PDB file of C-alpha atoms in Angstrom:
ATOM      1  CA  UNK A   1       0.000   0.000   0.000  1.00  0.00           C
ATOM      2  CA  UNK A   2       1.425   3.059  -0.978  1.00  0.00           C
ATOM      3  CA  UNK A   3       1.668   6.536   1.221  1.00  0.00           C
ATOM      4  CA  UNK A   4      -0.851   8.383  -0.533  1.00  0.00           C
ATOM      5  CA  UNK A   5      -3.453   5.110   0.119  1.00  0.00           C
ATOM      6  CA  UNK A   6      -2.454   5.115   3.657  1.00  0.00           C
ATOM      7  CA  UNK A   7      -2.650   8.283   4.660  1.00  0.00           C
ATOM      8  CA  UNK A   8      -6.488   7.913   2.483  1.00  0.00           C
ATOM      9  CA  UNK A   9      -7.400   5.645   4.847  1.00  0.00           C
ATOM     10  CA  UNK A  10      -6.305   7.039   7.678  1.00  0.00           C
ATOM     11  CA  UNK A  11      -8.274  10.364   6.909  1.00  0.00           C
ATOM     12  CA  UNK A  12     -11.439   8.082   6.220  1.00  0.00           C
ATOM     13  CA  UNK A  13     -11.170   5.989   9.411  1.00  0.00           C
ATOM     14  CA  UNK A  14     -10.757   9.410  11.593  1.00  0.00           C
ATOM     15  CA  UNK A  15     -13.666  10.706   9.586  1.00  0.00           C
ATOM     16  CA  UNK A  16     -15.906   7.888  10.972  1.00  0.00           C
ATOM     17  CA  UNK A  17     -14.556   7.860  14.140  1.00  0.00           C
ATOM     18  CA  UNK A  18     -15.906  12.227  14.621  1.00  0.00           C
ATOM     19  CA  UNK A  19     -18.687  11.153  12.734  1.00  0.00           C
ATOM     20  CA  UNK A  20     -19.994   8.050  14.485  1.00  0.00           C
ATOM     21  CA  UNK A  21     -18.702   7.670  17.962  1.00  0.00           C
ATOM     22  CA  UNK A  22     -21.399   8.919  19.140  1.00  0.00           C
ATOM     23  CA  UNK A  23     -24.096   7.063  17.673  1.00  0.00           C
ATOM     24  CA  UNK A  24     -21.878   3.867  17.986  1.00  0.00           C
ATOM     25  CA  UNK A  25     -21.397   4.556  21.907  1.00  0.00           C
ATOM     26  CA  UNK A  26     -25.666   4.767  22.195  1.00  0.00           C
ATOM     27  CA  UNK A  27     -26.284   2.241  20.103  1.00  0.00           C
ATOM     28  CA  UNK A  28     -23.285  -0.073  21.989  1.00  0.00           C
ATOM     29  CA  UNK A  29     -25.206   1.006  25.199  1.00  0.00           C
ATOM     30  CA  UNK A  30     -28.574  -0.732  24.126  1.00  0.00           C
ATOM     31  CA  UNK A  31     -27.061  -4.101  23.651  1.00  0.00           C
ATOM     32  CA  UNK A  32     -24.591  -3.921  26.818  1.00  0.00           C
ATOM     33  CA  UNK A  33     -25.396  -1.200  29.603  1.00  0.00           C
ATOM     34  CA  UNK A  34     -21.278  -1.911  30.633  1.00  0.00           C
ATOM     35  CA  UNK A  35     -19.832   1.446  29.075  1.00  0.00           C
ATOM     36  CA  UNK A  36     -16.789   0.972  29.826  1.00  0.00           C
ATOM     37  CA  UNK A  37     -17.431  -2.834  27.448  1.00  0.00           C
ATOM     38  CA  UNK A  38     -19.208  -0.265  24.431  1.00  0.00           C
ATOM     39  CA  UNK A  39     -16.290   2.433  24.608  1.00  0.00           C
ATOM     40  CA  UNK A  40     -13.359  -0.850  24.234  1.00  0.00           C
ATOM     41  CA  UNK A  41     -15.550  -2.373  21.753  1.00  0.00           C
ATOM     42  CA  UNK A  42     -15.779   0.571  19.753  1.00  0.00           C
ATOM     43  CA  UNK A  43     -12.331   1.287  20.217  1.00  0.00           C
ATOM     44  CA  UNK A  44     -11.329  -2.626  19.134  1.00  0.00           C
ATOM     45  CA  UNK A  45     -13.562  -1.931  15.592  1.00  0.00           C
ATOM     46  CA  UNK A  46     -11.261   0.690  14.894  1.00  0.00           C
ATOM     47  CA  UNK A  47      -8.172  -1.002  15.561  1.00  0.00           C
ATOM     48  CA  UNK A  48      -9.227  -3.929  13.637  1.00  0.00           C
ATOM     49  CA  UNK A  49      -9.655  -1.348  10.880  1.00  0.00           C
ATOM     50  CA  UNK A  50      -7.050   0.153  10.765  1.00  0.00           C
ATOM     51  CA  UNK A  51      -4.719  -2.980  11.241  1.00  0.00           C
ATOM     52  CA  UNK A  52      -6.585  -3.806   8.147  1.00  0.00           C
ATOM     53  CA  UNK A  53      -6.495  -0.560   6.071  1.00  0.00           C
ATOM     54  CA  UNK A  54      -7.602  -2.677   2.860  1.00  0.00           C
ATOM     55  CA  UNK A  55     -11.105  -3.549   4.515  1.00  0.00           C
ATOM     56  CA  UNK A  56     -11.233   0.398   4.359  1.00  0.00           C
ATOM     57  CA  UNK A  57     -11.525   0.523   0.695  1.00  0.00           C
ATOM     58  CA  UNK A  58     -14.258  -2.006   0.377  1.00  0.00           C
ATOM     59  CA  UNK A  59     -17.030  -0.465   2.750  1.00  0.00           C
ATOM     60  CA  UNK A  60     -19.159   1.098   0.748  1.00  0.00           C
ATOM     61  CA  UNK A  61     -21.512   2.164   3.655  1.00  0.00           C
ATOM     62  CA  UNK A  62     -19.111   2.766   6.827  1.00  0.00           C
ATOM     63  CA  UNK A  63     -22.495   3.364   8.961  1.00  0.00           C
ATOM     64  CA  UNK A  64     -24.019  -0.499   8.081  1.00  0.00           C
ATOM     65  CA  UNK A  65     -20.325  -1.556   8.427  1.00  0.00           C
ATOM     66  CA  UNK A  66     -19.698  -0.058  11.821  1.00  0.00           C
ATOM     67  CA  UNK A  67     -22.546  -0.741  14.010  1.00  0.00           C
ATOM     68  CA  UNK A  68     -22.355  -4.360  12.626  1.00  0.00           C
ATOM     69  CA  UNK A  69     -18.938  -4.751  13.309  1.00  0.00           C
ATOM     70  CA  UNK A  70     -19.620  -3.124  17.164  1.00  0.00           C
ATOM     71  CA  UNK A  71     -22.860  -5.671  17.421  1.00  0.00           C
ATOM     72  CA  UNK A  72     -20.728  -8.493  16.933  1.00  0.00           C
ATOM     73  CA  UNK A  73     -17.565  -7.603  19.056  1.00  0.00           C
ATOM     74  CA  UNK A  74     -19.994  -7.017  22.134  1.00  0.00           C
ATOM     75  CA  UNK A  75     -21.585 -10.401  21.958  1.00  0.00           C
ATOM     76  CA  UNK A  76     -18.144 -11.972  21.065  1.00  0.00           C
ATOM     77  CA  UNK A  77     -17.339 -10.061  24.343  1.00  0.00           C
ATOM     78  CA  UNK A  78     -20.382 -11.041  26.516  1.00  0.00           C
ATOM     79  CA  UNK A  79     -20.049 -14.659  25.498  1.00  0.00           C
ATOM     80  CA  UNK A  80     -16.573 -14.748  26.345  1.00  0.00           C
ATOM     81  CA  UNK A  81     -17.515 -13.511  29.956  1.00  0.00           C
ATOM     82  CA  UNK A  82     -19.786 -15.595  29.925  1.00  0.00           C
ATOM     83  CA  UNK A  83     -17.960 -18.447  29.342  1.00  0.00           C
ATOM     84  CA  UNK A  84     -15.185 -17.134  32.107  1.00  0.00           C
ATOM     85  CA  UNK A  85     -17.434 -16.558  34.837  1.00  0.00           C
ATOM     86  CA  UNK A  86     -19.144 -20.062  33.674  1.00  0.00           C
ATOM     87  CA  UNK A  87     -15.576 -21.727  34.092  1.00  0.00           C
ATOM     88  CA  UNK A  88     -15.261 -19.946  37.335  1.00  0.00           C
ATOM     89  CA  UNK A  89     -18.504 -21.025  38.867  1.00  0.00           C
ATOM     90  CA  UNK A  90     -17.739 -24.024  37.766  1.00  0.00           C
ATOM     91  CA  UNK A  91     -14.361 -24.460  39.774  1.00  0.00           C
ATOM     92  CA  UNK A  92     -15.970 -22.889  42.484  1.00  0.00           C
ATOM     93  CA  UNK A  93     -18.527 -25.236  43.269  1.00  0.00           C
ATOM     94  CA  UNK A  94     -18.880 -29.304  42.169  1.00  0.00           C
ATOM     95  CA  UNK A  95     -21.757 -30.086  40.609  1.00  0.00           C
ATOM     96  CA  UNK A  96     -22.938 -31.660  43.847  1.00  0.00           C
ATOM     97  CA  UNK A  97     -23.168 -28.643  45.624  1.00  0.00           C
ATOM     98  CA  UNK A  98     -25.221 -26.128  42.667  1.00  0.00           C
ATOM     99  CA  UNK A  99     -28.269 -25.278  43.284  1.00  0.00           C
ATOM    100  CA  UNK A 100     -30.685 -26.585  40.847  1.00  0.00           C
ATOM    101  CA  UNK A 101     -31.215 -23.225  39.419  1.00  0.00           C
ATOM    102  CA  UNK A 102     -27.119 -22.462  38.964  1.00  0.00           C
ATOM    103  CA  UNK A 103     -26.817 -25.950  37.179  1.00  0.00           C
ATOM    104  CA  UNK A 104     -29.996 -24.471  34.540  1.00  0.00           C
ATOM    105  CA  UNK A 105     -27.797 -21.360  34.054  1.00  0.00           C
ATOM    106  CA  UNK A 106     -24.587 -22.889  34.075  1.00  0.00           C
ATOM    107  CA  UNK A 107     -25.745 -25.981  31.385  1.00  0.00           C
TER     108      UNK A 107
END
């Protein structure tokens, strides 16, 4: 990728960062009300983008992109707390000593 390309892209992604933090951050807030979780996920979409300046090029709506791409990293998120607080339930308590309704949640 040349200079000129990079510094295109760079431009672009700052663009939608002013443009759509924002939104993003509400929007982030109505699937997860962690805000501290919405403002890292937000902040990992943009890393991921501009790790990968070529994916830049190929959005042709950086609004659909965005709050797809923020969707998805806060349910990755939430399901990999899930599955850590899960695992430490888990080595917190034997399966002998849950309570019927922690084995339903845990299962």
């Amino acid at each position: 990728m040349s200079y000129q390309q990079e510094e295109l892209h760079l431009k672009k992604l700052f663009s939608w960062y002013e443009d759509y933090f924002s939104a993003l951050y509400n929007y982030g807030c109505k699937i997860n009300n962690d805000k501290e979780l919405v403002k890292d996920c937000i902040q990992d979409v943009f890393i991921y983008l501009r790790v990968n300046p070529q994916l830049i090029a190929d959005i042709r709506n950086p609004k659909t992109y965005l709050y797809t791409a923020l969707r998805h990293k806060i349910l990755q998120e939430i399901k990999k707390q899930t599955n850590i607080n899960a695992y430490k339930f888990g080595l917190e308590h034997s399966e002998k000593e849950m309570p019927f309704e922690a084995t339903l949640v845990v299962e």
